[in-house]
PDB file of C-alpha atoms and ligand atoms in Angstrom:
ATOM      1  CA  MET A   1      49.650 -67.109  39.985  1.00 62.00           C
ATOM      2  CA  ASP A   2      47.788 -64.505  42.089  1.00 91.00           C
ATOM      3  CA  SER A   3      46.001 -62.700  39.346  1.00 95.00           C
ATOM      4  CA  VAL A   4      45.374 -63.128  35.634  1.00 95.00           C
ATOM      5  CA  GLN A   5      45.076 -60.450  32.966  1.00 96.00           C
ATOM      6  CA  VAL A   6      42.119 -60.923  30.688  1.00 96.00           C
ATOM      7  CA  VAL A   7      41.013 -58.650  27.888  1.00 97.00           C
ATOM      8  CA  CYS A   8      37.424 -57.513  27.685  1.00 98.00           C
ATOM      9  CA  PRO A   9      35.890 -58.996  24.534  1.00 96.00           C
ATOM     10  CA  HIS A  10      33.876 -55.794  24.015  1.00 96.00           C
ATOM     11  CA  CYS A  11      36.026 -52.826  24.762  1.00 97.00           C
ATOM     12  CA  LEU A  12      39.522 -54.612  24.649  1.00 97.00           C
ATOM     13  CA  THR A  13      40.503 -53.177  28.030  1.00 98.00           C
ATOM     14  CA  PRO A  14      42.923 -55.508  29.901  1.00 97.00           C
ATOM     15  CA  ASN A  15      41.476 -56.391  33.362  1.00 98.00           C
ATOM     16  CA  ARG A  16      43.305 -58.003  36.245  1.00 97.00           C
ATOM     17  CA  VAL A  17      41.314 -60.756  37.885  1.00 97.00           C
ATOM     18  CA  PRO A  18      42.354 -62.629  41.059  1.00 96.00           C
ATOM     19  CA  ALA A  19      42.986 -66.220  39.938  1.00 92.00           C
ATOM     20  CA  GLY A  20      40.505 -67.510  42.507  1.00 93.00           C
ATOM     21  CA  ARG A  21      37.656 -65.316  41.161  1.00 95.00           C
ATOM     22  CA  LEU A  22      37.673 -66.444  37.507  1.00 95.00           C
ATOM     23  CA  GLY A  23      34.710 -68.591  38.355  1.00 94.00           C
ATOM     24  CA  GLU A  24      32.658 -65.736  39.764  1.00 95.00           C
ATOM     25  CA  GLY A  25      31.588 -64.163  36.463  1.00 95.00           C
ATOM     26  CA  PRO A  26      34.103 -61.326  36.435  1.00 97.00           C
ATOM     27  CA  LYS A  27      33.091 -58.105  34.674  1.00 98.00           C
ATOM     28  CA  CYS A  28      35.075 -55.441  32.796  1.00 98.00           C
ATOM     29  CA  GLY A  29      35.961 -52.522  35.064  1.00 98.00           C
ATOM     30  CA  LYS A  30      35.495 -50.134  32.240  1.00 98.00           C
ATOM     31  CA  CYS A  31      32.364 -51.216  30.359  1.00 98.00           C
ATOM     32  CA  GLY A  32      30.768 -53.763  32.683  1.00 98.00           C
ATOM     33  CA  ALA A  33      30.710 -56.570  29.982  1.00 97.00           C
ATOM     34  CA  ALA A  34      31.287 -60.188  31.118  1.00 97.00           C
ATOM     35  CA  LEU A  35      34.995 -60.888  30.678  1.00 97.00           C
ATOM     36  CA  LEU A  36      34.647 -64.611  30.381  1.00 97.00           C
ATOM     37  CA  GLU A  37      31.510 -64.851  28.281  1.00 93.00           C
ATOM     38  CA  ALA A  38      30.666 -68.306  27.088  1.00 94.00           C
ATOM     39  CA  ALA A  39      30.600 -67.523  23.391  1.00 96.00           C
ATOM     40  CA  PRO A  40      33.795 -67.455  21.251  1.00 98.00           C
ATOM     41  CA  VAL A  41      35.076 -63.909  20.620  1.00 97.00           C
ATOM     42  CA  ALA A  42      35.158 -62.800  16.943  1.00 97.00           C
ATOM     43  CA  LEU A  43      38.487 -61.169  16.296  1.00 98.00           C
ATOM     44  CA  ASP A  44      39.481 -58.976  13.288  1.00 97.00           C
ATOM     45  CA  GLU A  45      42.515 -57.001  12.218  1.00 95.00           C
ATOM     46  CA  ALA A  46      41.679 -54.181  14.683  1.00 95.00           C
ATOM     47  CA  SER A  47      41.249 -56.441  17.772  1.00 97.00           C
ATOM     48  CA  PHE A  48      43.423 -59.514  17.260  1.00 98.00           C
ATOM     49  CA  ASP A  49      46.751 -58.238  18.696  1.00 96.00           C
ATOM     50  CA  ALA A  50      45.067 -56.367  21.600  1.00 96.00           C
ATOM     51  CA  PHE A  51      43.177 -59.484  22.572  1.00 97.00           C
ATOM     52  CA  VAL A  52      45.612 -62.321  21.921  1.00 97.00           C
ATOM     53  CA  ALA A  53      48.806 -60.651  23.050  1.00 96.00           C
ATOM     54  CA  ARG A  54      47.399 -59.256  26.311  1.00 96.00           C
ATOM     55  CA  THR A  55      45.302 -62.173  27.491  1.00 96.00           C
ATOM     56  CA  GLU A  56      47.283 -64.228  30.027  1.00 95.00           C
ATOM     57  CA  LEU A  57      45.005 -67.222  29.798  1.00 96.00           C
ATOM     58  CA  PRO A  58      45.651 -69.443  26.802  1.00 97.00           C
ATOM     59  CA  VAL A  59      43.704 -68.329  23.727  1.00 98.00           C
ATOM     60  CA  LEU A  60      42.458 -70.852  21.168  1.00 98.00           C
ATOM     61  CA  VAL A  61      41.839 -69.226  17.788  1.00 98.00           C
ATOM     62  CA  ASP A  62      39.711 -70.991  15.229  1.00 98.00           C
ATOM     63  CA  TYR A  63      40.684 -69.870  11.703  1.00 98.00           C
ATOM     64  CA  TRP A  64      37.652 -70.425   9.535  1.00 98.00           C
ATOM     65  CA  ALA A  65      35.732 -69.136   6.506  1.00 97.00           C
ATOM     66  CA  PRO A  66      32.060 -68.977   5.690  1.00 96.00           C
ATOM     67  CA  TRP A  67      32.443 -71.149   2.550  1.00 96.00           C
ATOM     68  CA  CYS A  68      34.157 -73.932   4.451  1.00 97.00           C
ATOM     69  CA  ALA A  69      31.671 -76.773   5.231  1.00 97.00           C
ATOM     70  CA  PRO A  70      33.899 -78.476   7.871  1.00 96.00           C
ATOM     71  CA  CYS A  71      34.309 -75.121   9.592  1.00 97.00           C
ATOM     72  CA  ARG A  72      30.583 -74.606   9.780  1.00 96.00           C
ATOM     73  CA  ALA A  73      30.071 -78.196  10.963  1.00 96.00           C
ATOM     74  CA  MET A  74      32.571 -77.749  13.793  1.00 96.00           C
ATOM     75  CA  ALA A  75      31.159 -74.424  15.000  1.00 97.00           C
ATOM     76  CA  PRO A  76      28.632 -75.907  17.521  1.00 97.00           C
ATOM     77  CA  ALA A  77      31.378 -78.131  19.089  1.00 97.00           C
ATOM     78  CA  PHE A  78      33.687 -75.111  19.317  1.00 98.00           C
ATOM     79  CA  GLU A  79      30.971 -73.090  21.018  1.00 98.00           C
ATOM     80  CA  GLN A  80      30.215 -75.834  23.455  1.00 97.00           C
ATOM     81  CA  ALA A  81      33.906 -76.273  24.382  1.00 97.00           C
ATOM     82  CA  ALA A  82      34.149 -72.408  24.761  1.00 97.00           C
ATOM     83  CA  GLY A  83      31.283 -72.472  27.342  1.00 96.00           C
ATOM     84  CA  GLU A  84      32.679 -75.473  29.244  1.00 96.00           C
ATOM     85  CA  LEU A  85      36.239 -74.206  29.455  1.00 96.00           C
ATOM     86  CA  ARG A  86      35.601 -70.473  29.732  1.00 94.00           C
ATOM     87  CA  GLN A  87      37.497 -70.171  33.070  1.00 93.00           C
ATOM     88  CA  SER A  88      40.717 -71.736  31.716  1.00 94.00           C
ATOM     89  CA  VAL A  89      40.924 -71.036  27.989  1.00 97.00           C
ATOM     90  CA  ARG A  90      39.580 -68.080  25.913  1.00 97.00           C
ATOM     91  CA  PHE A  91      38.049 -69.149  22.575  1.00 98.00           C
ATOM     92  CA  ALA A  92      38.176 -66.887  19.550  1.00 98.00           C
ATOM     93  CA  LYS A  93      37.429 -67.057  15.909  1.00 98.00           C
ATOM     94  CA  VAL A  94      39.064 -65.361  12.943  1.00 98.00           C
ATOM     95  CA  ASN A  95      37.177 -65.205   9.605  1.00 98.00           C
ATOM     96  CA  THR A  96      40.087 -65.672   7.200  1.00 98.00           C
ATOM     97  CA  GLU A  97      38.117 -64.153   4.357  1.00 96.00           C
ATOM     98  CA  GLN A  98      37.859 -60.813   6.181  1.00 97.00           C
ATOM     99  CA  ALA A  99      41.070 -60.887   8.191  1.00 97.00           C
ATOM    100  CA  GLN A 100      43.438 -62.076   5.386  1.00 96.00           C
ATOM    101  CA  GLY A 101      46.386 -60.251   6.955  1.00 97.00           C
ATOM    102  CA  ILE A 102      46.103 -62.126  10.219  1.00 97.00           C
ATOM    103  CA  ALA A 103      45.698 -65.472   8.432  1.00 97.00           C
ATOM    104  CA  ALA A 104      48.790 -64.764   6.300  1.00 97.00           C
ATOM    105  CA  ARG A 105      50.840 -63.756   9.313  1.00 96.00           C
ATOM    106  CA  ALA A 106      49.829 -66.990  11.123  1.00 97.00           C
ATOM    107  CA  GLY A 107      50.695 -69.035   7.956  1.00 97.00           C
ATOM    108  CA  ILE A 108      47.291 -70.548   7.677  1.00 97.00           C
ATOM    109  CA  ARG A 109      47.142 -72.872   4.629  1.00 94.00           C
ATOM    110  CA  ALA A 110      44.086 -75.034   5.389  1.00 95.00           C
ATOM    111  CA  ILE A 111      40.953 -74.411   7.355  1.00 97.00           C
ATOM    112  CA  PRO A 112      39.796 -75.042   9.921  1.00 97.00           C
ATOM    113  CA  THR A 113      43.113 -74.574  11.633  1.00 98.00           C
ATOM    114  CA  MET A 114      43.166 -73.921  15.330  1.00 98.00           C
ATOM    115  CA  VAL A 115      46.119 -72.151  16.949  1.00 98.00           C
ATOM    116  CA  LEU A 116      46.683 -72.031  20.638  1.00 98.00           C
ATOM    117  CA  TYR A 117      48.415 -68.900  21.925  1.00 98.00           C
ATOM    118  CA  ARG A 118      49.580 -67.720  25.335  1.00 94.00           C
ATOM    119  CA  ALA A 119      50.570 -64.081  25.801  1.00 89.00           C
ATOM    120  CA  GLY A 120      50.727 -63.757  22.006  1.00 92.00           C
ATOM    121  CA  LYS A 121      53.119 -66.717  21.438  1.00 95.00           C
ATOM    122  CA  GLU A 122      51.983 -69.809  19.596  1.00 97.00           C
ATOM    123  CA  LEU A 123      51.981 -72.933  21.697  1.00 96.00           C
ATOM    124  CA  ALA A 124      50.493 -75.424  19.320  1.00 97.00           C
ATOM    125  CA  ARG A 125      48.281 -75.741  16.234  1.00 97.00           C
ATOM    126  CA  THR A 126      46.121 -78.359  14.594  1.00 97.00           C
ATOM    127  CA  SER A 127      44.153 -78.540  11.377  1.00 97.00           C
ATOM    128  CA  GLY A 128      40.891 -80.319  10.622  1.00 96.00           C
ATOM    129  CA  ALA A 129      37.532 -80.260  12.260  1.00 95.00           C
ATOM    130  CA  MET A 130      37.183 -81.685  15.777  1.00 96.00           C
ATOM    131  CA  ASP A 131      34.248 -82.494  18.037  1.00 96.00           C
ATOM    132  CA  THR A 132      33.962 -81.251  21.585  1.00 97.00           C
ATOM    133  CA  GLY A 133      35.663 -84.332  23.110  1.00 97.00           C
ATOM    134  CA  MET A 134      38.677 -84.065  20.706  1.00 97.00           C
ATOM    135  CA  LEU A 135      38.943 -80.336  21.434  1.00 97.00           C
ATOM    136  CA  ARG A 136      38.953 -81.020  25.206  1.00 96.00           C
ATOM    137  CA  ARG A 137      41.617 -83.697  24.853  1.00 97.00           C
ATOM    138  CA  TRP A 138      43.819 -81.715  22.556  1.00 97.00           C
ATOM    139  CA  LEU A 139      43.672 -78.674  24.857  1.00 97.00           C
ATOM    140  CA  GLY A 140      44.431 -80.900  27.798  1.00 96.00           C
ATOM    141  CA  GLU A 141      47.669 -81.959  26.151  1.00 96.00           C
ATOM    142  CA  HIS A 142      48.824 -78.403  25.674  1.00 95.00           C
ATOM    143  CA  VAL A 143      47.402 -76.458  28.670  1.00 91.00           C
ATOM    144  CA  SER A 144      48.461 -77.387  32.152  1.00 73.00           C
TER     145      SER A 144
HETATM  146 ZN1   ZN B   1      35.012 -53.786  28.634  1.00 84.22          ZN
END
């Protein structure tokens, strides 16, 4: 793989990045934002398809809700894993209370549920809160 398409988390412009330069803090050619920022990207109805379908790195989406205590408890672990793995996996969050259409389309019945996508296709999913080590191991099983 010579280059990888990643979508800017701020302006949703797809950017091509040479695979060898993912570790060099690539910036969006349009708006200058960091393409691989450490924090999970909050996706909504307007941005979900543009981000998930056009990102060639695997995208792990955490389906959560503000009232869900296990979701809130898992958030720091999810953020830590997002920072550690930023060059190989994009981390995103969908608030299922706001983006009910996306949650319905993904068939989300329990939260937290995490769905791993690549180029818009589902690779794997898991439900229930995980710590950082569990997240790392689960991703290792599904991302080569
Ligand atoms: Zn941008």
